[in-house]
Short mmCIF file of C-alpha atoms and ligand atoms in Angstrom, two decimals:
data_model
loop_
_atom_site.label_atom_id
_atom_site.label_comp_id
_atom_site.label_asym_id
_atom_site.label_seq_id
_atom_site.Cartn_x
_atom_site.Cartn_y
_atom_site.Cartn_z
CA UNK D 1 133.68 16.90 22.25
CA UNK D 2 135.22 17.40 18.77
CA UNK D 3 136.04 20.59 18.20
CA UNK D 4 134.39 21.09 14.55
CA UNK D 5 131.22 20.87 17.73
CA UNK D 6 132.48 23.97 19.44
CA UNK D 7 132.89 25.84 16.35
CA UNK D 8 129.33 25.49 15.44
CA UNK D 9 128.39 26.64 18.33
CA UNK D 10 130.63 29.56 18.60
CA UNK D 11 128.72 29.95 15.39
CA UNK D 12 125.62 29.92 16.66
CA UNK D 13 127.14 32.78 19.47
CA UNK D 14 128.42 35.19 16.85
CA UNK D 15 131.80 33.72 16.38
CA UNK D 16 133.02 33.40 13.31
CA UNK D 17 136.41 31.42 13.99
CA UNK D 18 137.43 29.50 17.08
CA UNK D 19 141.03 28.53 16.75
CA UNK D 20 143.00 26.28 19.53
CA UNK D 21 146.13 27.14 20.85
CA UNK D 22 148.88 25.40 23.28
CA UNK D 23 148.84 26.83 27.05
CA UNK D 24 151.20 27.96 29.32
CA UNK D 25 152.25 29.90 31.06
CA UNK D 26 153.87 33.34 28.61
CA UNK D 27 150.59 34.90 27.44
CA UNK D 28 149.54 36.16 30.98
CA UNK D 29 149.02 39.03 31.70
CA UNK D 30 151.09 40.54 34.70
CA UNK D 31 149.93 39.97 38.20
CA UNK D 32 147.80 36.50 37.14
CA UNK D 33 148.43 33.08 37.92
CA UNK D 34 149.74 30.25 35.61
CA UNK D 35 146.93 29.24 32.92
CA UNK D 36 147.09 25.92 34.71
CA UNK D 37 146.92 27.20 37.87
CA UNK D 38 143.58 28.94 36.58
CA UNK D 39 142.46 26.34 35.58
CA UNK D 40 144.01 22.85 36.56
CA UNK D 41 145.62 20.20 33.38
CA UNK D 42 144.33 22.73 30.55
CA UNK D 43 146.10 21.42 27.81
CA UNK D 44 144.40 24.19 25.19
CA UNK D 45 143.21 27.92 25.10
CA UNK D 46 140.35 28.14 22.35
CA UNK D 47 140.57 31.50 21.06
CA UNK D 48 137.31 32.75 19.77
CA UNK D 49 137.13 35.69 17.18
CA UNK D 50 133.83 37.64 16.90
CA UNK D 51 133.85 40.43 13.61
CA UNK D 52 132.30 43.57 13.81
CA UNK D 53 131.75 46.27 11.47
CA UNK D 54 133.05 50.22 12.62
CA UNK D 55 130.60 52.47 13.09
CA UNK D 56 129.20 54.86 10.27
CA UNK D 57 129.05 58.65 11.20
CA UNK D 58 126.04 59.20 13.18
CA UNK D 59 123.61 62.35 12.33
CA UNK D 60 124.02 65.58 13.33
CA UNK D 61 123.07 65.92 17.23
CA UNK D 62 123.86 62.64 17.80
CA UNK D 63 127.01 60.74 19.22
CA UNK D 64 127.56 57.23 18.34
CA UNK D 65 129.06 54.48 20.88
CA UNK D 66 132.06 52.30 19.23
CA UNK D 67 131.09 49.53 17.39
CA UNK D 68 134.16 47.48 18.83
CA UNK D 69 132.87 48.15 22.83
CA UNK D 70 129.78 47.02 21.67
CA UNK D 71 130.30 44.26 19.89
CA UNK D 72 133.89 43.59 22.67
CA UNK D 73 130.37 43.13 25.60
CA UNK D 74 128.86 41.23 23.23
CA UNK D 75 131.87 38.50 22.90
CA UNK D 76 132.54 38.72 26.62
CA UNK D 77 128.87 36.70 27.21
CA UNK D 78 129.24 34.69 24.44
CA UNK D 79 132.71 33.31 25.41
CA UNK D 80 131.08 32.59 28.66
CA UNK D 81 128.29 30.60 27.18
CA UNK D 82 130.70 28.64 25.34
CA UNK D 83 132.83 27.88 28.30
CA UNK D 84 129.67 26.71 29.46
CA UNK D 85 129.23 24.74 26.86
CA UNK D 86 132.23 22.69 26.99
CA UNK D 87 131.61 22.44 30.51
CA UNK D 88 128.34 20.67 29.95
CA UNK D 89 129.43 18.22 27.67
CA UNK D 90 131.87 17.16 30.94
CA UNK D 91 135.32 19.00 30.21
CA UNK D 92 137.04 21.36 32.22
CA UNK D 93 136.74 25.33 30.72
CA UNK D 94 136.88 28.58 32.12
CA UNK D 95 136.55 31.95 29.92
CA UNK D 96 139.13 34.34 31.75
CA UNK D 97 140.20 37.39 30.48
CA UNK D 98 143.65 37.11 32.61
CA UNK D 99 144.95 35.56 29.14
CA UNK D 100 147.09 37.80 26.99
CA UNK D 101 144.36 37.37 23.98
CA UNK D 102 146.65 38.97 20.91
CA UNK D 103 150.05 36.81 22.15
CA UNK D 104 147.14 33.88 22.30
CA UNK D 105 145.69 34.83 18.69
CA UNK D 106 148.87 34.66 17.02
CA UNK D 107 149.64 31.64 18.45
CA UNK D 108 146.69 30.67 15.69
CA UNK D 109 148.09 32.40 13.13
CA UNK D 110 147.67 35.77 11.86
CA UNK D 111 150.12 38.69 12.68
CA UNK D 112 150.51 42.28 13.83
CA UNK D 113 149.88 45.13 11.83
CA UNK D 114 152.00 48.50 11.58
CA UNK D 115 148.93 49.59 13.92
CA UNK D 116 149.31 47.20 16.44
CA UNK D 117 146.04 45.37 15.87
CA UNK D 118 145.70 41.63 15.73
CA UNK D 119 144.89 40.82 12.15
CA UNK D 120 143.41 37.57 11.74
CA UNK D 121 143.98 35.54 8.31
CA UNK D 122 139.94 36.14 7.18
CA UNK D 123 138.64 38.46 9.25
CA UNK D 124 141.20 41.03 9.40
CA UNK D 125 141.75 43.47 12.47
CA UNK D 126 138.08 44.53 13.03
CA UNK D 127 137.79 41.34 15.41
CA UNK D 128 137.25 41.24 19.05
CA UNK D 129 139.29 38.08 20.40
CA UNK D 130 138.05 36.02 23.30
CA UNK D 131 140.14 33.06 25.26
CA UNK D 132 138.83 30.17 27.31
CA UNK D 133 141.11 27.53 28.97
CA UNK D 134 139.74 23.73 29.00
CA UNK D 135 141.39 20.46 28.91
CA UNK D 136 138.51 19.45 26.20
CA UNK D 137 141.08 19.53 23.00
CA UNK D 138 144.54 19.26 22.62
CA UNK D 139 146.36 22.45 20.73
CA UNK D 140 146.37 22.85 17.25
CA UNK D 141 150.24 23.51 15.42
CA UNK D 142 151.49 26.88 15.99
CA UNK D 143 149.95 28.84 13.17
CA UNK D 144 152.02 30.84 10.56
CA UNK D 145 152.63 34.32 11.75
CA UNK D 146 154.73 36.19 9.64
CA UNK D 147 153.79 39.33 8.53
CA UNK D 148 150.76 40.38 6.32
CA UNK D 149 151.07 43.96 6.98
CA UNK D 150 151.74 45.87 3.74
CA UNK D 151 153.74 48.61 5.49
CA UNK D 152 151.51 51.46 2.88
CA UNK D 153 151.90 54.07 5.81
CA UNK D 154 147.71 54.37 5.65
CA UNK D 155 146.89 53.53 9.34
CA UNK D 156 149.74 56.47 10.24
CA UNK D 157 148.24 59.12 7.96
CA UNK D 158 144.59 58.19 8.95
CA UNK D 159 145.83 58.60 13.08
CA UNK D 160 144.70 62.28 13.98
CA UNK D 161 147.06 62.23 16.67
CA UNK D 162 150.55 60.85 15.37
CA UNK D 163 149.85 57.88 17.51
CA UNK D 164 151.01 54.49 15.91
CA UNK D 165 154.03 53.80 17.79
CA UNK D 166 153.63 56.08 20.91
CA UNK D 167 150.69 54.61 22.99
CA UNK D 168 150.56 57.57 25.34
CA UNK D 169 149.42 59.71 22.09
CA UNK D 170 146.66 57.21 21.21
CA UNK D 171 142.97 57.99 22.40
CA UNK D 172 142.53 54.95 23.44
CA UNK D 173 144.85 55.48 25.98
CA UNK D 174 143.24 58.70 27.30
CA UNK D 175 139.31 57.97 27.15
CA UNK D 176 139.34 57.03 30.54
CA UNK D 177 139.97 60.28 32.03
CA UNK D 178 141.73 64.13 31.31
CA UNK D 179 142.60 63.78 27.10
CA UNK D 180 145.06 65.83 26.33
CA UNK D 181 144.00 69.30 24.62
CA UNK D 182 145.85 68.13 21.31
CA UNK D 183 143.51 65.11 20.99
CA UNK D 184 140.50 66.65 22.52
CA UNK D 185 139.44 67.70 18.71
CA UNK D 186 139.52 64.15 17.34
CA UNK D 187 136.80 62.38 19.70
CA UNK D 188 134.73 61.34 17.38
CA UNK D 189 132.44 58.34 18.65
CA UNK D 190 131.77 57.22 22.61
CA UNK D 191 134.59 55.19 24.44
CA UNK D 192 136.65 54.39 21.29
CA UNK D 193 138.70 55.14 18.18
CA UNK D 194 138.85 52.93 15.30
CA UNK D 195 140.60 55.30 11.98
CA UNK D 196 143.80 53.94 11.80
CA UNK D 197 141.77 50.66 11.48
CA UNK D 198 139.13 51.49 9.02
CA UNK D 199 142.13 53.12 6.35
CA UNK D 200 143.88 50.33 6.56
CA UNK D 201 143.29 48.16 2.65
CA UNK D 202 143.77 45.06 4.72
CA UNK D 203 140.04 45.43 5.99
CA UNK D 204 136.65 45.48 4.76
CA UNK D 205 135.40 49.00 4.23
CA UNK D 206 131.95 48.13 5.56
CA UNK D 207 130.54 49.96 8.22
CA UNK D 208 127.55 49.29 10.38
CA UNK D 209 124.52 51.80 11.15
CA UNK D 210 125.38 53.58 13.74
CA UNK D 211 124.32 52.69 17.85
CA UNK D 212 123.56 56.39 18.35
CA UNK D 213 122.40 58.83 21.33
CA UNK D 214 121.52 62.23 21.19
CA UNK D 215 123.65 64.18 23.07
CA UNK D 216 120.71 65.66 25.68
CA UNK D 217 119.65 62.52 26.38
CA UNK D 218 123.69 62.02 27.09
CA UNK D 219 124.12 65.85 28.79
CA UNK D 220 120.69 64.23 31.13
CA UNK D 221 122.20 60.98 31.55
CA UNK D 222 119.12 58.99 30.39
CA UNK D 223 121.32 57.43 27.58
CA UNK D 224 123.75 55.96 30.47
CA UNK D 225 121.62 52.68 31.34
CA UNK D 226 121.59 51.74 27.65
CA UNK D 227 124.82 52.45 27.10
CA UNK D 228 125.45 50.18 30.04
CA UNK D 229 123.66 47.47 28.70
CA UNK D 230 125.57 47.93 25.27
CA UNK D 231 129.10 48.26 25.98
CA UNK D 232 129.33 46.64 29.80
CA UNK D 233 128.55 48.60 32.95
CA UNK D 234 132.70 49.15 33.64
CA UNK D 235 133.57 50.63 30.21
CA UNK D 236 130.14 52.59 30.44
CA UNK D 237 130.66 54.72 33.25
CA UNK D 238 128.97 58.17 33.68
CA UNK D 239 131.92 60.42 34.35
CA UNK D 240 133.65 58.64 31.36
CA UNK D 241 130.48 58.74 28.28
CA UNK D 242 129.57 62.72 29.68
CA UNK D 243 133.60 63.78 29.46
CA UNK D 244 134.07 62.65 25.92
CA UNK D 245 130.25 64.07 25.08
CA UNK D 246 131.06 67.72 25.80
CA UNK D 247 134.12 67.00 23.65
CA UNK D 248 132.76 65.98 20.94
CA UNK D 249 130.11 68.64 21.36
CA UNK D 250 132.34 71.12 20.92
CA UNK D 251 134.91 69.65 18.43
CA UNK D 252 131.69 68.97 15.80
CA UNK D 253 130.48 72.84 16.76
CA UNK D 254 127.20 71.98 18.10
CA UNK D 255 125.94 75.07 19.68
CA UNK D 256 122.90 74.11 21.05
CA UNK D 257 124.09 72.29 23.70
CA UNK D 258 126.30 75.09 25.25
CA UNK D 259 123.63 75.50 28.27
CA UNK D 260 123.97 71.95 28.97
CA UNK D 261 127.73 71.94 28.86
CA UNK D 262 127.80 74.81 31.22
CA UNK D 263 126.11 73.49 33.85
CA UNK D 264 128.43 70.44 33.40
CA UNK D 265 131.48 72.82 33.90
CA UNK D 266 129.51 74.10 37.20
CA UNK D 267 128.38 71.24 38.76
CA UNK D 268 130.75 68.20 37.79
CA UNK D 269 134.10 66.97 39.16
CA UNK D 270 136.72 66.12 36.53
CA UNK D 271 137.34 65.44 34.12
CA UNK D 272 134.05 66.49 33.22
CA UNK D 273 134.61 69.81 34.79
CA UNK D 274 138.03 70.60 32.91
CA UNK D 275 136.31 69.22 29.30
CA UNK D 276 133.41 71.10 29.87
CA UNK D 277 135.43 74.61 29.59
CA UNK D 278 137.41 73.65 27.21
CA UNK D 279 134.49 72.55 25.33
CA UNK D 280 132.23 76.26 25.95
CA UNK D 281 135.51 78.21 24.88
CA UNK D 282 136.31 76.40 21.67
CA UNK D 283 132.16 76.54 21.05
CA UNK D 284 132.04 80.08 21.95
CA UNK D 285 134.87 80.81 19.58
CA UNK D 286 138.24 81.33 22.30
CA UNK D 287 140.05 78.51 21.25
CA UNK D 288 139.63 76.31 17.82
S1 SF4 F 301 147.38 50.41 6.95
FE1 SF4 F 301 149.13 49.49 5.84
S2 SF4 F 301 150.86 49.69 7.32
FE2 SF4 F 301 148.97 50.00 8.49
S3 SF4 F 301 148.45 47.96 9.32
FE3 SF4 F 301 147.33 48.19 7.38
S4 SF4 F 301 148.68 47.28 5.80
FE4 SF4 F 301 149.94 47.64 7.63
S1 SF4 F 302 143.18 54.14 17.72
FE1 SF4 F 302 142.96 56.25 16.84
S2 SF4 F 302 144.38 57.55 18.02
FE2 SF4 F 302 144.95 55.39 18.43
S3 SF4 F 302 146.57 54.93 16.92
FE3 SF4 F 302 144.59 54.33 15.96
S4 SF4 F 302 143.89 56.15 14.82
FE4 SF4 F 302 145.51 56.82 16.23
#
């Protein structure tokens, strides 16, 4: 297969780039095997990059999931089908996700911003970044990977929480479970946070129409299954989307919900349970 034929497809997928780097065995993450030993004489890991847009603010009384976890499930499929793919025209592939997929994306090119995102050469950070080991091509040169970041200081003054450079003050780092009460006021969208992206002048300032739930169809847990469909059933968990929903309930002052939240604070374990009171005080006024 030439691999001008795998780009089109990844085209056809939602990939906008595919890019071939050299394998071995320094881009693992800890605790996996060797990329050969994944996968036996893979001579290449074909890094696929799939662009989204971040999310535009949703309307009031309704939450809005992260365009990146969205578009992050999406990528995960379609790195599988082009695995497939290769596999079909009689290679060897195998999409893993035991692949370190920034270390393998600079191998391409690109660099690191002051944020810490992968930016690639075109498509900037707003990428998700897919790997899949075959033995189909051989590696492309080691792209050029000095740095594009302009060092403006934007990203930093866009973080709400003094993050860049101190990962345990990031969101990110806390959506899966108790967020700290500093942070708790700067949930602003389901299972993500994307601002010291979006102010950086590196990337498009395009946004995409919000993927957006009202919150009592969160608060009931109808919007779970969805949101499962969306995003992946393991970032989508219950106890995850209803903790960050009673914070951002409260920290965008939305009353109307402060039945719902209560019985959330009754009946829950945590972290729902510690949000949830945090949440009716700051919405009842005891704490802003
Ligand atoms: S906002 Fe400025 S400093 Fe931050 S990553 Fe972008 S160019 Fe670099
Ligand atoms: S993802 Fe959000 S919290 Fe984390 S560094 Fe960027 S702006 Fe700050």
């Amino acid at each position: 297969m030439e691999k001008t034929q795998l780009l089109d497809f990844a085209r056809r997928l939602g990939f906008a780039d595919a890019r071939f780097a050299d394998a071995d065995d320094t881009l693992l993450k800890p605790g996996f095997k060797q990329p050969r030993t994944l996968l036996e004489g893979a001579s290449c890991i074909v890094v696929l990059f799939m662009p989204y847009k971040p999310s535009a603010p949703p309307e009031k009384g309704l939450m809005a999931l992260s365009a990146y976890y969205a578009a992050s499930h999406a990528s995960f499929h379609a790195a599988r089908s082009a695995a497939d793919y290769i596999r079909e025209a009689g290679a060897r592939a195998l999409h893993t996700t035991a692949i370190n997929a920034k270390e393998a994306a600079l191998r391409t090119g690109g660099f690191l911003g002051d944020n810490g995102f992968y930016y690639h050469p075109r498509l900037g950070s707003f990428v998700c970044i897919q790997t899949v080991l075959t033995d189909a091509f051989a590696p492309d040169a080691r792209g050029k990977t000095g740095s594009g970041c302009l060092h403006c200081g934007a990203c930093a003054a866009a973080c709400p929480s003094g993050a860049l450079g101190t990962i345990e003050r990031c969101l990110r780092y806390h959506l899966n479970g108790l967020v700290p009460e500093t942070l708790r006021n700067d949930v602003y969208q389901l299972l993500g946070c994307e601002k010291c992206q979006s102010a950086c002048p590196l990337n498009a300032s395009e946004t995409s129409a919000p993927i957006s739930f009202p919150l009592e169809r969160i608060f009931s847990g109808e919007a779970v299954k969805r949101l499962r469909e969306l995003a992946g059933p393991n970032m989508a968990r219950r106890g995850r989307i209803l903790s960050q929903a009673v914070l951002y309930a409260a920290a965008t002052g939305q009353t109307a919900y402060i039945d719902d939240i209560k019985k959330l604070a009754e009946n829950e374990g945590e972290p729902i349970a510690s949000h949830a009171r945090w949440a009716l005080m700051k919405l009842n006024g005891e704490n802003k």
